[in-house]
Amino acid sequence: MKGVYPILKRELRSYFASPLAYVILVVFQLVSAMFFFLNLKGFLHLQFDPSYQLLREELNLNTVIIIPYFDTMSIVLLFIIPLITMRLLADERKSHTAELLFTSPIKLRSIILGKYLAALILLIIMLCLSSLNIVVLMAHGNPDLGVVLSSYLGLLLLGASFLAIGIFASSLSSSQLVAAVIAFGILLLLWLVGASSDTESSIFGYISLISHFKNFGKGIIELKDLAYYLSVIYIGLFLTHTALDSERWR
Amino acid sequence: MNPSWQKGYSTKSVYLQTPFHQGIGYVNLRINAAMIQVQNVSKHYGELVAVDNISFQLEKGDVLGFLGPNGAGKTTTMRIITGYMPPTKGSVYISDIDVFEDPQAAKSHIGYLPENPPLYEDMVVREYLDFVADIKQVPNREKNGRIHYVMEKCGIVNVGKRIIGHLSKGYKQRVGIAQALINDPEVLVLDEPTSGLDPMQIIEIRELIKGLSGERTVILSTHILPEVTMICSKVVIINKGKIVLEESLERLTNKIDGIENILLKTRYWGEEIQEKIISLPNVSDIRLGLSNELIIEPKKGVDIREDLTDLVMQNGWGLLEMRPVVHNLEEVFLRAISTEGN
Ligand SMILES: Nc1ncnc2c1ncn2[C@@H]1O[C@H](COP(=O)(O)OP(=O)(O)O)[C@@H](O)[C@H]1O
Ligand SMILES: [Mg+2]
């Protein structure tokens, strides 16, 4: 695993050397804050509704604010992750630096891992910043911390899976735009597959990226969901390795 | 390391295995080992045979001019040598390490400047070299020294803090060469290092490359012929994926000298001159030059100048000019790539 760190370091530096990382962080933060406060506003309005008292049990901070908030965040990630991953490998081809990387004495898997981890760090920074919204809420009420934490874990795993699919898409093209479109296409497909089948037991329900997120949103961490996301990540990285290797073996 | 005798192929190497500091292990002493061995390498891109059964070997200190027209397969061969991609057939050994069996070990002996310098345009020069030193696994304590050395050597100290994307093409090429040198490689592979530069930059880069040879084994591809005579000690000419000529520059020059043609101009002009000259015992061919002078090709290694003078004198043709026509590399090159297939 020698070589992971220099790749990671360069990749992170490169993210923050361009406006892209800042734009992504700011946009994500604004969008998440906006959705968050829309939910909050809805909740506050609700409290003045006469019928609220009757549904008090079901309509609390968690069901009205937290759960919809994380659902929205998962969709926002679907749009943002392809922008994070698009340049990872496509750009190496475009700038001919692929030849430098692939003739250096580090293994292909270290190169892929370094790049993946850099993107993962950016994702973690993004999620940490968005947690400010929750902190605001905690100052004024008492949300279920268990739900919040498991939702964050779910969001992280979901995002990490998106990243693995995104880096694979980036290995297929030398154009960032094409890489982003491919990533978005795959993600949307894997998303919709779940939306079209409501039974979790069906095969489509199983391969769907979103169906495994639902439990995390309810505060339930199940091994099968963890295993699912970790497998997606592994498969994404494995396919990336295969794509880069086979291109040169042709 | 996989010493060659264990693998059953032959090299010029002689191995002595000696116990060294008892208990520590064995040390291989190599004498005159080939630094680079390319053995029956072919590369197919689908139907296209880009490289067709190429073999050559280079000793330590050799500077090979890898010559050929565009599309000859130079870049492909170099990519195979540097381990960027595997050959369809054949194998490559760097310092007796099989590039595709132990790529990590082999690659650490190589510095490579691809056809397009592999630069991150958004990085600062020094930062970039630091990164390359890291991925080439230059030990931390040597890193700063190496970076300083290659920057000095390549004349880029004054642009160390500049963003690579803002540099001129010549400077970018220098940074490209600097990156290839960062791990102090024994083997340096440079793919058309002077292409796309202006004449002044070309001269500078050639000087730089000349200064790099010596201990290192260098492969330099080019389609510019004089470059080879200026820099290289050995030439391989490749056309359509095949080697059409492989020679040391010294031998090549001798060979050219050996078949040196003679240019002859006389006052008198007539058909019978050609007939009489061709009937001289040591003349193998005669043809008309561009301005009606005669170009006479003697049999290999024979000096026919005296015979010719005598003939001209006896017949009273009036000798105006007689001199050897120096074959240049260009002629050899053109001949080599045009007789391909014979
Ligand atoms: N990646 C590739 N895929 C298909 N054909 C290729 C590829 N790279 C090179 N070629 C073809 O192989 C031949 C040799 O190319 P190359 O090695 O680049 O030659 P040179 O460097 O001598 O100009 C050319 O006909 C080229 O079109
Ligand atoms: Mg080329």
PDB file of N, CA and C in Angstrom, chain A residues 2 6-7 9-10 13-14 92 95-107 248-250, chain B residues 43 79 82 84-86 104 107 112 114 116 118-120 122-123 127-128 131 134-137 179:
ATOM      1  N   LYS A   2       2.145   1.067  -0.287  1.00  0.00           N
ATOM      2  CA  LYS A   2       3.007   2.239  -0.441  1.00  0.00           C
ATOM      3  C   LYS A   2       2.471   3.060  -1.616  1.00  0.00           C
ATOM      4  N   PRO A   6       0.949   9.626  -0.993  1.00  0.00           N
ATOM      5  CA  PRO A   6       1.244  10.729  -1.925  1.00  0.00           C
ATOM      6  C   PRO A   6       0.128  10.999  -2.945  1.00  0.00           C
ATOM      7  N   ILE A   7      -0.509   9.939  -3.410  1.00  0.00           N
ATOM      8  CA  ILE A   7      -1.607  10.125  -4.372  1.00  0.00           C
ATOM      9  C   ILE A   7      -2.758  10.876  -3.699  1.00  0.00           C
ATOM     10  N   LYS A   9      -2.639  12.795  -1.077  1.00  0.00           N
ATOM     11  CA  LYS A   9      -2.253  14.161  -0.740  1.00  0.00           C
ATOM     12  C   LYS A   9      -2.356  15.079  -1.965  1.00  0.00           C
ATOM     13  N   ARG A  10      -1.846  14.581  -3.099  1.00  0.00           N
ATOM     14  CA  ARG A  10      -1.884  15.393  -4.306  1.00  0.00           C
ATOM     15  C   ARG A  10      -3.318  15.647  -4.758  1.00  0.00           C
ATOM     16  N   ARG A  13      -4.986  18.187  -2.515  1.00  0.00           N
ATOM     17  CA  ARG A  13      -4.434  19.500  -2.784  1.00  0.00           C
ATOM     18  C   ARG A  13      -5.024  20.042  -4.080  1.00  0.00           C
ATOM     19  N   SER A  14      -5.150  19.131  -5.039  1.00  0.00           N
ATOM     20  CA  SER A  14      -5.684  19.526  -6.331  1.00  0.00           C
ATOM     21  C   SER A  14      -7.164  19.922  -6.219  1.00  0.00           C
ATOM     22  N   GLU A  92      -6.324  12.404 -15.566  1.00  0.00           N
ATOM     23  CA  GLU A  92      -4.987  11.817 -15.676  1.00  0.00           C
ATOM     24  C   GLU A  92      -4.704  11.460 -17.135  1.00  0.00           C
ATOM     25  N   SER A  95      -4.286  14.869 -19.203  1.00  0.00           N
ATOM     26  CA  SER A  95      -3.015  15.580 -19.011  1.00  0.00           C
ATOM     27  C   SER A  95      -1.815  14.650 -19.211  1.00  0.00           C
ATOM     28  N   HIS A  96      -2.074  13.433 -19.700  1.00  0.00           N
ATOM     29  CA  HIS A  96      -1.018  12.457 -20.000  1.00  0.00           C
ATOM     30  C   HIS A  96      -0.260  12.006 -18.758  1.00  0.00           C
ATOM     31  N   THR A  97      -0.762  12.360 -17.578  1.00  0.00           N
ATOM     32  CA  THR A  97      -0.072  11.959 -16.364  1.00  0.00           C
ATOM     33  C   THR A  97      -0.341  10.495 -16.029  1.00  0.00           C
ATOM     34  N   ALA A  98      -1.314   9.901 -16.725  1.00  0.00           N
ATOM     35  CA  ALA A  98      -1.550   8.466 -16.529  1.00  0.00           C
ATOM     36  C   ALA A  98      -0.262   7.704 -16.807  1.00  0.00           C
ATOM     37  N   GLU A  99       0.482   8.152 -17.823  1.00  0.00           N
ATOM     38  CA  GLU A  99       1.736   7.469 -18.149  1.00  0.00           C
ATOM     39  C   GLU A  99       2.755   7.581 -17.017  1.00  0.00           C
ATOM     40  N   LEU A 100       2.736   8.713 -16.327  1.00  0.00           N
ATOM     41  CA  LEU A 100       3.628   8.866 -15.174  1.00  0.00           C
ATOM     42  C   LEU A 100       3.211   7.903 -14.059  1.00  0.00           C
ATOM     43  N   LEU A 101       1.918   7.890 -13.749  1.00  0.00           N
ATOM     44  CA  LEU A 101       1.442   7.050 -12.653  1.00  0.00           C
ATOM     45  C   LEU A 101       1.666   5.570 -12.949  1.00  0.00           C
ATOM     46  N   PHE A 102       1.323   5.157 -14.178  1.00  0.00           N
ATOM     47  CA  PHE A 102       1.367   3.732 -14.491  1.00  0.00           C
ATOM     48  C   PHE A 102       2.776   3.226 -14.784  1.00  0.00           C
ATOM     49  N   THR A 103       3.760   4.129 -14.888  1.00  0.00           N
ATOM     50  CA  THR A 103       5.139   3.657 -15.033  1.00  0.00           C
ATOM     51  C   THR A 103       5.937   3.911 -13.758  1.00  0.00           C
ATOM     52  N   SER A 104       5.240   4.352 -12.711  1.00  0.00           N
ATOM     53  CA  SER A 104       5.941   4.538 -11.442  1.00  0.00           C
ATOM     54  C   SER A 104       5.819   3.240 -10.647  1.00  0.00           C
ATOM     55  N   PRO A 105       6.746   3.025  -9.718  1.00  0.00           N
ATOM     56  CA  PRO A 105       6.735   1.731  -9.031  1.00  0.00           C
ATOM     57  C   PRO A 105       5.670   1.607  -7.944  1.00  0.00           C
ATOM     58  N   ILE A 106       4.485   2.148  -8.180  1.00  0.00           N
ATOM     59  CA  ILE A 106       3.408   1.879  -7.217  1.00  0.00           C
ATOM     60  C   ILE A 106       2.310   1.103  -7.921  1.00  0.00           C
ATOM     61  N   LYS A 107       1.622   0.320  -7.124  1.00  0.00           N
ATOM     62  CA  LYS A 107       0.614  -0.564  -7.700  1.00  0.00           C
ATOM     63  C   LYS A 107      -0.627   0.213  -8.113  1.00  0.00           C
ATOM     64  N   ARG A 248      -4.967  -1.266 -21.089  1.00  0.00           N
ATOM     65  CA  ARG A 248      -3.575  -1.381 -21.533  1.00  0.00           C
ATOM     66  C   ARG A 248      -3.240  -2.792 -22.011  1.00  0.00           C
ATOM     67  N   TRP A 249      -4.101  -3.747 -21.657  1.00  0.00           N
ATOM     68  CA  TRP A 249      -3.834  -5.120 -22.084  1.00  0.00           C
ATOM     69  C   TRP A 249      -4.349  -5.409 -23.480  1.00  0.00           C
ATOM     70  N   ARG A 250      -5.215  -4.535 -23.958  1.00  0.00           N
ATOM     71  CA  ARG A 250      -5.833  -4.801 -25.249  1.00  0.00           C
ATOM     72  C   ARG A 250      -4.808  -5.056 -26.343  1.00  0.00           C
TER      73      ARG A 250
ATOM     74  N   LYS B  43       3.537  -6.091 -30.506  1.00  0.00           N
ATOM     75  CA  LYS B  43       2.324  -5.511 -29.923  1.00  0.00           C
ATOM     76  C   LYS B  43       1.263  -5.378 -31.005  1.00  0.00           C
ATOM     77  N   ARG B  79       6.626   2.389 -24.527  1.00  0.00           N
ATOM     78  CA  ARG B  79       5.613   2.129 -23.495  1.00  0.00           C
ATOM     79  C   ARG B  79       5.739   0.709 -22.960  1.00  0.00           C
ATOM     80  N   THR B  82       8.914   0.585 -20.668  1.00  0.00           N
ATOM     81  CA  THR B  82       8.734   1.239 -19.373  1.00  0.00           C
ATOM     82  C   THR B  82       7.656   0.581 -18.524  1.00  0.00           C
ATOM     83  N   TYR B  84       4.490   0.456 -19.143  1.00  0.00           N
ATOM     84  CA  TYR B  84       3.175   1.094 -19.201  1.00  0.00           C
ATOM     85  C   TYR B  84       2.137   0.106 -19.712  1.00  0.00           C
ATOM     86  N   MET B  85       2.520  -0.667 -20.722  1.00  0.00           N
ATOM     87  CA  MET B  85       1.615  -1.722 -21.155  1.00  0.00           C
ATOM     88  C   MET B  85       2.389  -2.963 -21.550  1.00  0.00           C
ATOM     89  N   PRO B  86       1.750  -4.108 -21.431  1.00  0.00           N
ATOM     90  CA  PRO B  86       2.443  -5.355 -21.726  1.00  0.00           C
ATOM     91  C   PRO B  86       2.486  -5.606 -23.225  1.00  0.00           C
ATOM     92  N   GLN B 104       7.203  -3.595 -10.226  1.00  0.00           N
ATOM     93  CA  GLN B 104       7.602  -2.612  -9.230  1.00  0.00           C
ATOM     94  C   GLN B 104       9.122  -2.450  -9.196  1.00  0.00           C
ATOM     95  N   LYS B 107      10.429  -0.948 -12.643  1.00  0.00           N
ATOM     96  CA  LYS B 107      10.072   0.456 -12.849  1.00  0.00           C
ATOM     97  C   LYS B 107      10.920   1.393 -12.002  1.00  0.00           C
ATOM     98  N   TYR B 112      11.179   8.004 -17.279  1.00  0.00           N
ATOM     99  CA  TYR B 112      10.483   7.991 -18.565  1.00  0.00           C
ATOM    100  C   TYR B 112       9.878   9.355 -18.862  1.00  0.00           C
ATOM    101  N   PRO B 114       7.378  10.586 -21.467  1.00  0.00           N
ATOM    102  CA  PRO B 114       6.496  10.199 -22.568  1.00  0.00           C
ATOM    103  C   PRO B 114       6.462  11.271 -23.660  1.00  0.00           C
ATOM    104  N   ASN B 116       4.135  13.181 -24.644  1.00  0.00           N
ATOM    105  CA  ASN B 116       3.620  14.425 -24.069  1.00  0.00           C
ATOM    106  C   ASN B 116       4.052  14.460 -22.619  1.00  0.00           C
ATOM    107  N   PRO B 118       4.220  14.425 -18.865  1.00  0.00           N
ATOM    108  CA  PRO B 118       3.114  14.127 -17.955  1.00  0.00           C
ATOM    109  C   PRO B 118       3.058  15.119 -16.807  1.00  0.00           C
ATOM    110  N   LEU B 119       2.478  16.288 -17.052  1.00  0.00           N
ATOM    111  CA  LEU B 119       2.527  17.354 -16.056  1.00  0.00           C
ATOM    112  C   LEU B 119       1.144  17.686 -15.528  1.00  0.00           C
ATOM    113  N   TYR B 120       1.070  17.941 -14.226  1.00  0.00           N
ATOM    114  CA  TYR B 120      -0.168  18.459 -13.649  1.00  0.00           C
ATOM    115  C   TYR B 120      -0.093  19.973 -13.756  1.00  0.00           C
ATOM    116  N   ASP B 122      -1.893  22.314 -12.834  1.00  0.00           N
ATOM    117  CA  ASP B 122      -2.296  23.172 -11.715  1.00  0.00           C
ATOM    118  C   ASP B 122      -1.286  23.162 -10.569  1.00  0.00           C
ATOM    119  N   MET B 123      -0.176  22.406 -10.760  1.00  0.00           N
ATOM    120  CA  MET B 123       0.787  22.322  -9.657  1.00  0.00           C
ATOM    121  C   MET B 123       1.963  23.263  -9.861  1.00  0.00           C
ATOM    122  N   GLU B 127       6.534  21.493  -6.152  1.00  0.00           N
ATOM    123  CA  GLU B 127       5.532  20.625  -5.544  1.00  0.00           C
ATOM    124  C   GLU B 127       5.346  19.364  -6.417  1.00  0.00           C
ATOM    125  N   TYR B 128       5.344  19.599  -7.714  1.00  0.00           N
ATOM    126  CA  TYR B 128       5.190  18.491  -8.670  1.00  0.00           C
ATOM    127  C   TYR B 128       6.355  17.507  -8.548  1.00  0.00           C
ATOM    128  N   PHE B 131       6.059  15.477  -5.541  1.00  0.00           N
ATOM    129  CA  PHE B 131       5.083  14.393  -5.723  1.00  0.00           C
ATOM    130  C   PHE B 131       5.698  13.231  -6.507  1.00  0.00           C
ATOM    131  N   ASP B 134       7.926  11.229  -4.469  1.00  0.00           N
ATOM    132  CA  ASP B 134       7.165  10.356  -3.562  1.00  0.00           C
ATOM    133  C   ASP B 134       6.697   9.091  -4.271  1.00  0.00           C
ATOM    134  N   ILE B 135       6.089   9.251  -5.450  1.00  0.00           N
ATOM    135  CA  ILE B 135       5.561   8.040  -6.091  1.00  0.00           C
ATOM    136  C   ILE B 135       6.686   7.176  -6.664  1.00  0.00           C
ATOM    137  N   LYS B 136       7.845   7.783  -6.932  1.00  0.00           N
ATOM    138  CA  LYS B 136       8.982   6.970  -7.383  1.00  0.00           C
ATOM    139  C   LYS B 136       9.753   6.407  -6.194  1.00  0.00           C
ATOM    140  N   GLN B 137       9.220   6.661  -5.016  1.00  0.00           N
ATOM    141  CA  GLN B 137       9.764   6.127  -3.781  1.00  0.00           C
ATOM    142  C   GLN B 137      11.217   6.503  -3.514  1.00  0.00           C
ATOM    143  N   GLN B 179      11.522  15.346 -14.073  1.00  0.00           N
ATOM    144  CA  GLN B 179      10.717  14.310 -13.389  1.00  0.00           C
ATOM    145  C   GLN B 179      11.245  12.928 -13.722  1.00  0.00           C
TER     146      GLN B 179
END
